[in-house]
């Protein structure tokens, strides 16, 4: 059984990156409440959000989207919802979210950083679906406001890091069932998914232990383990996928990406994968050019126009 703890080095790398760049981060154009009315699957609690000063958040009860708007002369019409990681225990909001959003906006992509609820029995009746509800609501909100924000509703993608990659891949494989109110029948299917050193599986042989326990608890049913093992949920209509990982990742085994790649390929879902030989978990903080192949993939697939 492969079980890894959420290592301090990952948190420290993200924290240092967030602090070093804090003076360079401009305010987003808009912070948007995810739900106009009551937050679904929530219950009264005294939990308070913390971590805004470091960019590593906990205790989120009011999820939001932070919108980074591209310059009008660069806007491509594409949008990406960015889901930072953190082992379903924290949200690495600045290091993986804000910094990525700024780079996306520079390339003409409307970027939305999702501040999502972490699974917790203290704030929700069913913690295993809480993050997925927030991801689905984010897709719904961006698509329904596409005209307002100058977005092509057929170019709305989702991007996730580590446990955020698990959430992104869950949204990309569970879209046929709405976990949020969707009386308008807005499509909840992302048009593409971008997964960065993602947790994919909840199976004991492959999963990241902290993400598994955080989302499902220590003794989940086999049904829940299989349901949230996204390699088992791939179908022919799963969105086109970009995967990247480091082969020496000691926190989230690279086999998560490799197994997912194989499942997608066998279903004839367009998929591209880039594996770095070294870099470990959180390699984006050590490989400054890591987004260039991603932008090339988006351009080739006509989501990002030159």
PDB file of C-alpha atoms in Angstrom:
ATOM      1  CA  UNK A   1       0.000   0.000   0.000  1.00  0.00           C
ATOM      2  CA  UNK A   2       1.415   3.377  -1.014  1.00  0.00           C
ATOM      3  CA  UNK A   3       0.616   6.035   1.562  1.00  0.00           C
ATOM      4  CA  UNK A   4       2.343   9.409   1.775  1.00  0.00           C
ATOM      5  CA  UNK A   5       1.878  12.277   4.191  1.00  0.00           C
ATOM      6  CA  UNK A   6       1.434  15.845   3.044  1.00  0.00           C
ATOM      7  CA  UNK A   7       5.050  17.007   3.259  1.00  0.00           C
ATOM      8  CA  UNK A   8       6.119  20.300   4.748  1.00  0.00           C
ATOM      9  CA  UNK A   9       8.418  20.954   1.798  1.00  0.00           C
ATOM     10  CA  UNK A  10       5.448  21.374  -0.531  1.00  0.00           C
ATOM     11  CA  UNK A  11       3.751  23.848   1.804  1.00  0.00           C
ATOM     12  CA  UNK A  12       7.023  25.733   2.348  1.00  0.00           C
ATOM     13  CA  UNK A  13       7.703  26.018  -1.396  1.00  0.00           C
ATOM     14  CA  UNK A  14       4.236  27.384  -2.025  1.00  0.00           C
ATOM     15  CA  UNK A  15       4.445  29.719   0.968  1.00  0.00           C
ATOM     16  CA  UNK A  16       7.824  31.142  -0.043  1.00  0.00           C
ATOM     17  CA  UNK A  17       6.643  31.610  -3.618  1.00  0.00           C
ATOM     18  CA  UNK A  18       3.510  33.379  -2.439  1.00  0.00           C
ATOM     19  CA  UNK A  19       5.404  35.668  -0.081  1.00  0.00           C
ATOM     20  CA  UNK A  20       8.126  36.551  -2.587  1.00  0.00           C
ATOM     21  CA  UNK A  21       5.575  37.466  -5.211  1.00  0.00           C
ATOM     22  CA  UNK A  22       3.059  39.116  -2.914  1.00  0.00           C
ATOM     23  CA  UNK A  23       4.260  42.601  -3.789  1.00  0.00           C
ATOM     24  CA  UNK A  24       3.816  41.838  -7.493  1.00  0.00           C
ATOM     25  CA  UNK A  25       0.281  40.476  -7.270  1.00  0.00           C
ATOM     26  CA  UNK A  26      -2.280  43.006  -8.374  1.00  0.00           C
ATOM     27  CA  UNK A  27      -5.867  42.780  -7.288  1.00  0.00           C
ATOM     28  CA  UNK A  28      -8.107  40.711  -9.488  1.00  0.00           C
ATOM     29  CA  UNK A  29     -10.803  42.579 -11.335  1.00  0.00           C
ATOM     30  CA  UNK A  30     -13.541  40.813  -9.403  1.00  0.00           C
ATOM     31  CA  UNK A  31     -14.162  38.377  -6.556  1.00  0.00           C
ATOM     32  CA  UNK A  32     -17.415  36.587  -7.219  1.00  0.00           C
ATOM     33  CA  UNK A  33     -19.457  34.667  -4.617  1.00  0.00           C
ATOM     34  CA  UNK A  34     -19.948  31.155  -5.969  1.00  0.00           C
ATOM     35  CA  UNK A  35     -23.563  30.925  -4.775  1.00  0.00           C
ATOM     36  CA  UNK A  36     -26.073  33.770  -4.985  1.00  0.00           C
ATOM     37  CA  UNK A  37     -28.180  32.183  -2.242  1.00  0.00           C
ATOM     38  CA  UNK A  38     -27.414  29.676   0.503  1.00  0.00           C
ATOM     39  CA  UNK A  39     -24.394  27.421   0.055  1.00  0.00           C
ATOM     40  CA  UNK A  40     -25.687  23.882  -0.575  1.00  0.00           C
ATOM     41  CA  UNK A  41     -24.682  20.947   1.615  1.00  0.00           C
ATOM     42  CA  UNK A  42     -23.638  23.240   4.458  1.00  0.00           C
ATOM     43  CA  UNK A  43     -24.486  23.450   8.133  1.00  0.00           C
ATOM     44  CA  UNK A  44     -24.022  26.050  10.825  1.00  0.00           C
ATOM     45  CA  UNK A  45     -20.573  26.044  12.423  1.00  0.00           C
ATOM     46  CA  UNK A  46     -18.081  28.337  14.097  1.00  0.00           C
ATOM     47  CA  UNK A  47     -15.351  27.519  11.558  1.00  0.00           C
ATOM     48  CA  UNK A  48     -13.461  30.628  10.444  1.00  0.00           C
ATOM     49  CA  UNK A  49     -11.377  31.033   7.303  1.00  0.00           C
ATOM     50  CA  UNK A  50      -7.659  31.544   7.911  1.00  0.00           C
ATOM     51  CA  UNK A  51      -4.475  31.929   5.883  1.00  0.00           C
ATOM     52  CA  UNK A  52      -5.149  34.905   3.624  1.00  0.00           C
ATOM     53  CA  UNK A  53      -1.939  36.545   4.817  1.00  0.00           C
ATOM     54  CA  UNK A  54       0.142  33.555   3.668  1.00  0.00           C
ATOM     55  CA  UNK A  55      -1.937  32.517   0.666  1.00  0.00           C
ATOM     56  CA  UNK A  56      -2.510  29.031   2.129  1.00  0.00           C
ATOM     57  CA  UNK A  57      -6.150  28.842   3.170  1.00  0.00           C
ATOM     58  CA  UNK A  58      -8.175  26.732   5.590  1.00  0.00           C
ATOM     59  CA  UNK A  59     -11.684  26.868   7.013  1.00  0.00           C
ATOM     60  CA  UNK A  60     -13.388  28.059   3.824  1.00  0.00           C
ATOM     61  CA  UNK A  61     -17.168  28.251   4.213  1.00  0.00           C
ATOM     62  CA  UNK A  62     -17.973  30.885   1.574  1.00  0.00           C
ATOM     63  CA  UNK A  63     -16.510  29.715  -1.744  1.00  0.00           C
ATOM     64  CA  UNK A  64     -15.632  32.268  -4.408  1.00  0.00           C
ATOM     65  CA  UNK A  65     -14.172  32.730  -7.867  1.00  0.00           C
ATOM     66  CA  UNK A  66     -11.426  35.310  -8.284  1.00  0.00           C
ATOM     67  CA  UNK A  67     -11.480  36.590 -11.860  1.00  0.00           C
ATOM     68  CA  UNK A  68      -8.310  37.617 -13.669  1.00  0.00           C
ATOM     69  CA  UNK A  69      -9.333  39.298 -16.899  1.00  0.00           C
ATOM     70  CA  UNK A  70      -7.051  39.296 -19.936  1.00  0.00           C
ATOM     71  CA  UNK A  71      -6.291  42.545 -21.733  1.00  0.00           C
ATOM     72  CA  UNK A  72      -8.919  43.176 -24.440  1.00  0.00           C
ATOM     73  CA  UNK A  73      -6.320  43.088 -27.220  1.00  0.00           C
ATOM     74  CA  UNK A  74      -5.140  39.645 -26.060  1.00  0.00           C
ATOM     75  CA  UNK A  75      -8.452  37.999 -25.138  1.00  0.00           C
ATOM     76  CA  UNK A  76      -8.858  34.617 -26.844  1.00  0.00           C
ATOM     77  CA  UNK A  77     -12.345  33.776 -25.611  1.00  0.00           C
ATOM     78  CA  UNK A  78     -10.983  30.824 -23.610  1.00  0.00           C
ATOM     79  CA  UNK A  79     -11.562  30.507 -19.879  1.00  0.00           C
ATOM     80  CA  UNK A  80      -9.912  28.275 -17.284  1.00  0.00           C
ATOM     81  CA  UNK A  81     -11.154  27.555 -13.762  1.00  0.00           C
ATOM     82  CA  UNK A  82      -8.053  26.977 -11.626  1.00  0.00           C
ATOM     83  CA  UNK A  83      -8.257  24.664  -8.604  1.00  0.00           C
ATOM     84  CA  UNK A  84      -5.217  24.856  -6.309  1.00  0.00           C
ATOM     85  CA  UNK A  85      -4.125  21.793  -4.368  1.00  0.00           C
ATOM     86  CA  UNK A  86      -3.326  21.135  -0.745  1.00  0.00           C
ATOM     87  CA  UNK A  87      -4.202  17.528   0.022  1.00  0.00           C
ATOM     88  CA  UNK A  88      -7.881  18.391   0.717  1.00  0.00           C
ATOM     89  CA  UNK A  89      -6.513  19.893   3.948  1.00  0.00           C
ATOM     90  CA  UNK A  90      -5.496  23.380   2.787  1.00  0.00           C
ATOM     91  CA  UNK A  91      -5.771  25.403  -0.432  1.00  0.00           C
ATOM     92  CA  UNK A  92      -2.444  26.645  -1.871  1.00  0.00           C
ATOM     93  CA  UNK A  93      -4.275  29.683  -3.146  1.00  0.00           C
ATOM     94  CA  UNK A  94      -1.495  32.077  -4.130  1.00  0.00           C
ATOM     95  CA  UNK A  95       1.266  29.716  -5.211  1.00  0.00           C
ATOM     96  CA  UNK A  96      -0.833  27.502  -7.482  1.00  0.00           C
ATOM     97  CA  UNK A  97      -3.908  29.657  -7.971  1.00  0.00           C
ATOM     98  CA  UNK A  98      -3.154  33.371  -8.256  1.00  0.00           C
ATOM     99  CA  UNK A  99       0.261  33.007  -9.879  1.00  0.00           C
ATOM    100  CA  UNK A 100      -1.116  30.611 -12.493  1.00  0.00           C
ATOM    101  CA  UNK A 101      -4.113  32.858 -13.150  1.00  0.00           C
ATOM    102  CA  UNK A 102      -1.873  35.849 -13.817  1.00  0.00           C
ATOM    103  CA  UNK A 103       0.175  33.827 -16.316  1.00  0.00           C
ATOM    104  CA  UNK A 104      -3.013  32.632 -18.004  1.00  0.00           C
ATOM    105  CA  UNK A 105      -4.426  36.162 -18.263  1.00  0.00           C
ATOM    106  CA  UNK A 106      -1.167  37.346 -19.825  1.00  0.00           C
ATOM    107  CA  UNK A 107      -1.753  34.798 -22.593  1.00  0.00           C
ATOM    108  CA  UNK A 108      -5.290  36.017 -23.241  1.00  0.00           C
ATOM    109  CA  UNK A 109      -7.139  33.438 -21.136  1.00  0.00           C
ATOM    110  CA  UNK A 110      -9.867  34.482 -18.703  1.00  0.00           C
ATOM    111  CA  UNK A 111      -8.689  32.872 -15.456  1.00  0.00           C
ATOM    112  CA  UNK A 112     -10.855  32.115 -12.433  1.00  0.00           C
ATOM    113  CA  UNK A 113      -9.264  30.884  -9.198  1.00  0.00           C
ATOM    114  CA  UNK A 114     -11.660  28.681  -7.248  1.00  0.00           C
ATOM    115  CA  UNK A 115     -11.627  29.076  -3.481  1.00  0.00           C
ATOM    116  CA  UNK A 116     -13.464  25.871  -2.649  1.00  0.00           C
ATOM    117  CA  UNK A 117     -14.727  24.301   0.538  1.00  0.00           C
ATOM    118  CA  UNK A 118     -12.437  21.632   1.931  1.00  0.00           C
ATOM    119  CA  UNK A 119     -14.213  18.402   2.880  1.00  0.00           C
ATOM    120  CA  UNK A 120     -15.153  18.644   6.544  1.00  0.00           C
ATOM    121  CA  UNK A 121     -17.794  17.061   8.732  1.00  0.00           C
ATOM    122  CA  UNK A 122     -17.821  20.299  10.730  1.00  0.00           C
ATOM    123  CA  UNK A 123     -19.288  22.390   7.899  1.00  0.00           C
ATOM    124  CA  UNK A 124     -21.170  19.978   5.621  1.00  0.00           C
ATOM    125  CA  UNK A 125     -23.498  16.981   6.009  1.00  0.00           C
ATOM    126  CA  UNK A 126     -21.779  15.067   3.167  1.00  0.00           C
ATOM    127  CA  UNK A 127     -18.148  16.090   2.935  1.00  0.00           C
ATOM    128  CA  UNK A 128     -17.263  13.882  -0.018  1.00  0.00           C
ATOM    129  CA  UNK A 129     -19.423  15.877  -2.463  1.00  0.00           C
ATOM    130  CA  UNK A 130     -18.777  19.400  -1.128  1.00  0.00           C
ATOM    131  CA  UNK A 131     -15.707  20.190  -3.269  1.00  0.00           C
ATOM    132  CA  UNK A 132     -17.379  18.717  -6.374  1.00  0.00           C
ATOM    133  CA  UNK A 133     -20.425  20.919  -5.812  1.00  0.00           C
ATOM    134  CA  UNK A 134     -18.174  23.979  -5.794  1.00  0.00           C
ATOM    135  CA  UNK A 135     -16.365  22.871  -8.955  1.00  0.00           C
ATOM    136  CA  UNK A 136     -19.644  22.230 -10.772  1.00  0.00           C
ATOM    137  CA  UNK A 137     -21.060  25.549  -9.636  1.00  0.00           C
ATOM    138  CA  UNK A 138     -17.924  27.309 -10.915  1.00  0.00           C
ATOM    139  CA  UNK A 139     -18.339  25.762 -14.368  1.00  0.00           C
ATOM    140  CA  UNK A 140     -22.027  26.661 -14.373  1.00  0.00           C
ATOM    141  CA  UNK A 141     -21.360  30.249 -13.276  1.00  0.00           C
ATOM    142  CA  UNK A 142     -18.642  30.889 -15.862  1.00  0.00           C
ATOM    143  CA  UNK A 143     -20.651  29.353 -18.678  1.00  0.00           C
ATOM    144  CA  UNK A 144     -23.839  31.244 -17.790  1.00  0.00           C
ATOM    145  CA  UNK A 145     -21.940  34.542 -17.654  1.00  0.00           C
ATOM    146  CA  UNK A 146     -19.880  33.884 -20.769  1.00  0.00           C
ATOM    147  CA  UNK A 147     -21.389  36.723 -22.783  1.00  0.00           C
ATOM    148  CA  UNK A 148     -20.918  39.195 -19.935  1.00  0.00           C
ATOM    149  CA  UNK A 149     -17.248  38.268 -19.567  1.00  0.00           C
ATOM    150  CA  UNK A 150     -16.434  37.922 -23.271  1.00  0.00           C
ATOM    151  CA  UNK A 151     -15.940  34.169 -23.044  1.00  0.00           C
ATOM    152  CA  UNK A 152     -16.731  31.497 -25.615  1.00  0.00           C
ATOM    153  CA  UNK A 153     -18.998  29.065 -23.697  1.00  0.00           C
ATOM    154  CA  UNK A 154     -17.482  26.223 -25.749  1.00  0.00           C
ATOM    155  CA  UNK A 155     -13.976  27.057 -24.453  1.00  0.00           C
ATOM    156  CA  UNK A 156     -14.419  26.680 -20.695  1.00  0.00           C
ATOM    157  CA  UNK A 157     -11.779  24.405 -19.196  1.00  0.00           C
ATOM    158  CA  UNK A 158     -10.777  23.275 -15.728  1.00  0.00           C
ATOM    159  CA  UNK A 159      -7.281  23.017 -14.257  1.00  0.00           C
ATOM    160  CA  UNK A 160      -6.157  21.415 -11.019  1.00  0.00           C
ATOM    161  CA  UNK A 161      -3.003  20.815  -9.014  1.00  0.00           C
ATOM    162  CA  UNK A 162      -2.408  17.774  -6.779  1.00  0.00           C
ATOM    163  CA  UNK A 163      -5.637  17.241  -4.788  1.00  0.00           C
ATOM    164  CA  UNK A 164      -7.042  20.105  -6.879  1.00  0.00           C
ATOM    165  CA  UNK A 165      -6.226  17.851  -9.826  1.00  0.00           C
ATOM    166  CA  UNK A 166      -8.369  15.185  -8.245  1.00  0.00           C
ATOM    167  CA  UNK A 167     -11.197  17.686  -7.932  1.00  0.00           C
ATOM    168  CA  UNK A 168     -10.731  18.890 -11.521  1.00  0.00           C
ATOM    169  CA  UNK A 169     -10.693  15.329 -12.853  1.00  0.00           C
ATOM    170  CA  UNK A 170     -13.762  14.538 -10.738  1.00  0.00           C
ATOM    171  CA  UNK A 171     -15.612  17.443 -12.352  1.00  0.00           C
ATOM    172  CA  UNK A 172     -14.450  16.188 -15.762  1.00  0.00           C
ATOM    173  CA  UNK A 173     -15.688  12.623 -15.178  1.00  0.00           C
ATOM    174  CA  UNK A 174     -18.842  13.185 -13.085  1.00  0.00           C
ATOM    175  CA  UNK A 175     -20.522  15.940 -15.092  1.00  0.00           C
ATOM    176  CA  UNK A 176     -23.573  13.911 -16.143  1.00  0.00           C
ATOM    177  CA  UNK A 177     -24.958  14.104 -12.597  1.00  0.00           C
ATOM    178  CA  UNK A 178     -25.591  17.589 -11.206  1.00  0.00           C
ATOM    179  CA  UNK A 179     -24.657  17.969  -7.532  1.00  0.00           C
ATOM    180  CA  UNK A 180     -25.874  21.585  -7.564  1.00  0.00           C
ATOM    181  CA  UNK A 181     -29.150  23.195  -8.582  1.00  0.00           C
ATOM    182  CA  UNK A 182     -29.169  23.283 -12.379  1.00  0.00           C
ATOM    183  CA  UNK A 183     -32.733  23.899 -13.481  1.00  0.00           C
ATOM    184  CA  UNK A 184     -31.389  25.713 -16.551  1.00  0.00           C
ATOM    185  CA  UNK A 185     -29.642  22.486 -17.638  1.00  0.00           C
ATOM    186  CA  UNK A 186     -26.386  24.336 -18.242  1.00  0.00           C
ATOM    187  CA  UNK A 187     -23.668  21.940 -19.387  1.00  0.00           C
ATOM    188  CA  UNK A 188     -21.417  21.020 -16.456  1.00  0.00           C
ATOM    189  CA  UNK A 189     -18.889  19.312 -18.723  1.00  0.00           C
ATOM    190  CA  UNK A 190     -15.568  21.159 -18.965  1.00  0.00           C
ATOM    191  CA  UNK A 191     -14.434  21.542 -22.573  1.00  0.00           C
ATOM    192  CA  UNK A 192     -10.924  20.450 -21.553  1.00  0.00           C
ATOM    193  CA  UNK A 193      -9.028  19.527 -18.404  1.00  0.00           C
ATOM    194  CA  UNK A 194      -5.465  20.381 -17.353  1.00  0.00           C
ATOM    195  CA  UNK A 195      -4.063  18.246 -14.542  1.00  0.00           C
ATOM    196  CA  UNK A 196      -0.789  19.119 -12.791  1.00  0.00           C
ATOM    197  CA  UNK A 197       0.772  16.354 -10.625  1.00  0.00           C
ATOM    198  CA  UNK A 198      -2.790  15.213  -9.944  1.00  0.00           C
ATOM    199  CA  UNK A 199      -4.194  12.777  -7.463  1.00  0.00           C
ATOM    200  CA  UNK A 200      -6.429  10.665  -9.702  1.00  0.00           C
ATOM    201  CA  UNK A 201      -7.187   7.502  -7.757  1.00  0.00           C
ATOM    202  CA  UNK A 202      -8.641   6.735  -4.347  1.00  0.00           C
ATOM    203  CA  UNK A 203      -7.486   3.098  -4.534  1.00  0.00           C
ATOM    204  CA  UNK A 204      -5.101   2.150  -1.709  1.00  0.00           C
ATOM    205  CA  UNK A 205      -2.427   0.992  -4.162  1.00  0.00           C
ATOM    206  CA  UNK A 206      -2.187   4.385  -5.866  1.00  0.00           C
ATOM    207  CA  UNK A 207      -3.785   7.182  -3.886  1.00  0.00           C
ATOM    208  CA  UNK A 208      -2.269   9.973  -1.806  1.00  0.00           C
ATOM    209  CA  UNK A 209      -3.215   9.029   1.739  1.00  0.00           C
ATOM    210  CA  UNK A 210      -3.959  12.532   2.990  1.00  0.00           C
ATOM    211  CA  UNK A 211      -6.250  13.341   0.061  1.00  0.00           C
ATOM    212  CA  UNK A 212      -7.990   9.978   0.378  1.00  0.00           C
ATOM    213  CA  UNK A 213      -8.666  10.369   4.102  1.00  0.00           C
ATOM    214  CA  UNK A 214      -9.547  14.045   3.807  1.00  0.00           C
ATOM    215  CA  UNK A 215     -12.203  13.430   1.171  1.00  0.00           C
ATOM    216  CA  UNK A 216     -13.581   9.996   2.049  1.00  0.00           C
ATOM    217  CA  UNK A 217     -12.491   9.360   5.637  1.00  0.00           C
ATOM    218  CA  UNK A 218     -10.273   6.543   6.877  1.00  0.00           C
ATOM    219  CA  UNK A 219     -12.741   3.701   6.295  1.00  0.00           C
ATOM    220  CA  UNK A 220     -14.826   4.521   3.217  1.00  0.00           C
ATOM    221  CA  UNK A 221     -17.032   2.048   1.407  1.00  0.00           C
ATOM    222  CA  UNK A 222     -15.701   0.336  -1.699  1.00  0.00           C
ATOM    223  CA  UNK A 223     -18.490   2.057  -3.623  1.00  0.00           C
ATOM    224  CA  UNK A 224     -17.199   5.511  -2.646  1.00  0.00           C
ATOM    225  CA  UNK A 225     -13.576   4.565  -3.276  1.00  0.00           C
ATOM    226  CA  UNK A 226     -14.458   3.371  -6.778  1.00  0.00           C
ATOM    227  CA  UNK A 227     -16.732   6.337  -7.484  1.00  0.00           C
ATOM    228  CA  UNK A 228     -13.985   8.846  -6.697  1.00  0.00           C
ATOM    229  CA  UNK A 229     -11.231   6.853  -8.403  1.00  0.00           C
ATOM    230  CA  UNK A 230     -11.434   8.860 -11.582  1.00  0.00           C
ATOM    231  CA  UNK A 231      -9.453   6.414 -13.691  1.00  0.00           C
ATOM    232  CA  UNK A 232     -12.502   4.140 -13.337  1.00  0.00           C
ATOM    233  CA  UNK A 233     -14.873   6.891 -14.508  1.00  0.00           C
ATOM    234  CA  UNK A 234     -13.308   7.665 -17.899  1.00  0.00           C
ATOM    235  CA  UNK A 235     -15.746   7.448 -20.809  1.00  0.00           C
ATOM    236  CA  UNK A 236     -15.565   8.356 -24.488  1.00  0.00           C
ATOM    237  CA  UNK A 237     -17.074  11.773 -23.698  1.00  0.00           C
ATOM    238  CA  UNK A 238     -14.447  12.672 -21.068  1.00  0.00           C
ATOM    239  CA  UNK A 239     -12.955  16.034 -22.082  1.00  0.00           C
ATOM    240  CA  UNK A 240      -9.596  16.285 -23.889  1.00  0.00           C
ATOM    241  CA  UNK A 241      -6.838  16.209 -21.308  1.00  0.00           C
ATOM    242  CA  UNK A 242      -3.379  17.632 -20.627  1.00  0.00           C
ATOM    243  CA  UNK A 243      -1.322  15.882 -17.936  1.00  0.00           C
ATOM    244  CA  UNK A 244       2.044  16.800 -16.448  1.00  0.00           C
ATOM    245  CA  UNK A 245       3.943  15.234 -13.560  1.00  0.00           C
ATOM    246  CA  UNK A 246       7.472  14.577 -12.274  1.00  0.00           C
ATOM    247  CA  UNK A 247       8.705  10.985 -12.377  1.00  0.00           C
ATOM    248  CA  UNK A 248      10.359  11.356  -8.976  1.00  0.00           C
ATOM    249  CA  UNK A 249       7.233  12.686  -7.231  1.00  0.00           C
ATOM    250  CA  UNK A 250       7.386  11.219  -3.736  1.00  0.00           C
ATOM    251  CA  UNK A 251       4.047  12.636  -2.590  1.00  0.00           C
ATOM    252  CA  UNK A 252       1.662  11.754  -5.454  1.00  0.00           C
ATOM    253  CA  UNK A 253       2.942   8.800  -7.450  1.00  0.00           C
ATOM    254  CA  UNK A 254       3.359   9.551 -11.162  1.00  0.00           C
ATOM    255  CA  UNK A 255       1.379   6.377 -11.860  1.00  0.00           C
ATOM    256  CA  UNK A 256      -1.730   8.466 -11.134  1.00  0.00           C
ATOM    257  CA  UNK A 257      -1.101  10.359 -14.378  1.00  0.00           C
ATOM    258  CA  UNK A 258       0.152   7.327 -16.286  1.00  0.00           C
ATOM    259  CA  UNK A 259      -2.869   5.183 -15.418  1.00  0.00           C
ATOM    260  CA  UNK A 260      -5.232   8.031 -16.289  1.00  0.00           C
ATOM    261  CA  UNK A 261      -3.426   8.575 -19.604  1.00  0.00           C
ATOM    262  CA  UNK A 262      -3.886   4.904 -20.488  1.00  0.00           C
ATOM    263  CA  UNK A 263      -7.581   4.923 -19.607  1.00  0.00           C
ATOM    264  CA  UNK A 264      -8.137   8.041 -21.715  1.00  0.00           C
ATOM    265  CA  UNK A 265      -6.145   6.670 -24.646  1.00  0.00           C
ATOM    266  CA  UNK A 266      -8.115   3.447 -24.673  1.00  0.00           C
ATOM    267  CA  UNK A 267     -11.355   5.427 -24.794  1.00  0.00           C
ATOM    268  CA  UNK A 268      -9.879   7.476 -27.673  1.00  0.00           C
ATOM    269  CA  UNK A 269     -10.055  10.681 -25.645  1.00  0.00           C
ATOM    270  CA  UNK A 270      -7.427  13.148 -26.938  1.00  0.00           C
ATOM    271  CA  UNK A 271      -4.700  13.281 -24.281  1.00  0.00           C
ATOM    272  CA  UNK A 272      -1.201  14.732 -24.052  1.00  0.00           C
ATOM    273  CA  UNK A 273       1.223  14.038 -21.216  1.00  0.00           C
ATOM    274  CA  UNK A 274       4.546  15.616 -20.206  1.00  0.00           C
ATOM    275  CA  UNK A 275       6.640  13.877 -17.547  1.00  0.00           C
ATOM    276  CA  UNK A 276       9.708  15.579 -16.094  1.00  0.00           C
ATOM    277  CA  UNK A 277      12.429  13.166 -14.926  1.00  0.00           C
ATOM    278  CA  UNK A 278      13.004  15.268 -11.811  1.00  0.00           C
ATOM    279  CA  UNK A 279      11.200  17.984  -9.899  1.00  0.00           C
ATOM    280  CA  UNK A 280       9.272  16.069  -7.207  1.00  0.00           C
ATOM    281  CA  UNK A 281       5.885  17.300  -6.052  1.00  0.00           C
ATOM    282  CA  UNK A 282       5.133  20.955  -6.674  1.00  0.00           C
ATOM    283  CA  UNK A 283       7.681  21.074  -9.504  1.00  0.00           C
ATOM    284  CA  UNK A 284       6.097  24.245 -10.878  1.00  0.00           C
ATOM    285  CA  UNK A 285       8.041  26.174  -8.234  1.00  0.00           C
ATOM    286  CA  UNK A 286      11.303  24.802  -9.674  1.00  0.00           C
ATOM    287  CA  UNK A 287      10.558  24.653 -13.439  1.00  0.00           C
ATOM    288  CA  UNK A 288       9.691  28.217 -14.531  1.00  0.00           C
ATOM    289  CA  UNK A 289       9.014  27.196 -18.145  1.00  0.00           C
ATOM    290  CA  UNK A 290       6.524  24.486 -17.309  1.00  0.00           C
ATOM    291  CA  UNK A 291       3.563  26.298 -18.896  1.00  0.00           C
ATOM    292  CA  UNK A 292       5.042  26.657 -22.383  1.00  0.00           C
ATOM    293  CA  UNK A 293       4.065  23.117 -23.550  1.00  0.00           C
ATOM    294  CA  UNK A 294       0.614  23.721 -22.053  1.00  0.00           C
ATOM    295  CA  UNK A 295       0.098  26.913 -24.051  1.00  0.00           C
ATOM    296  CA  UNK A 296       1.282  25.099 -27.183  1.00  0.00           C
ATOM    297  CA  UNK A 297      -1.303  22.347 -26.539  1.00  0.00           C
ATOM    298  CA  UNK A 298      -4.048  24.928 -26.050  1.00  0.00           C
ATOM    299  CA  UNK A 299      -3.064  26.661 -29.281  1.00  0.00           C
ATOM    300  CA  UNK A 300      -2.955  23.443 -31.325  1.00  0.00           C
ATOM    301  CA  UNK A 301      -6.448  22.572 -30.080  1.00  0.00           C
ATOM    302  CA  UNK A 302      -7.793  26.055 -30.913  1.00  0.00           C
ATOM    303  CA  UNK A 303      -8.692  26.989 -27.341  1.00  0.00           C
ATOM    304  CA  UNK A 304      -5.976  29.600 -27.350  1.00  0.00           C
ATOM    305  CA  UNK A 305      -5.743  31.642 -30.537  1.00  0.00           C
ATOM    306  CA  UNK A 306      -2.570  33.468 -31.421  1.00  0.00           C
TER     307      UNK A 306
END
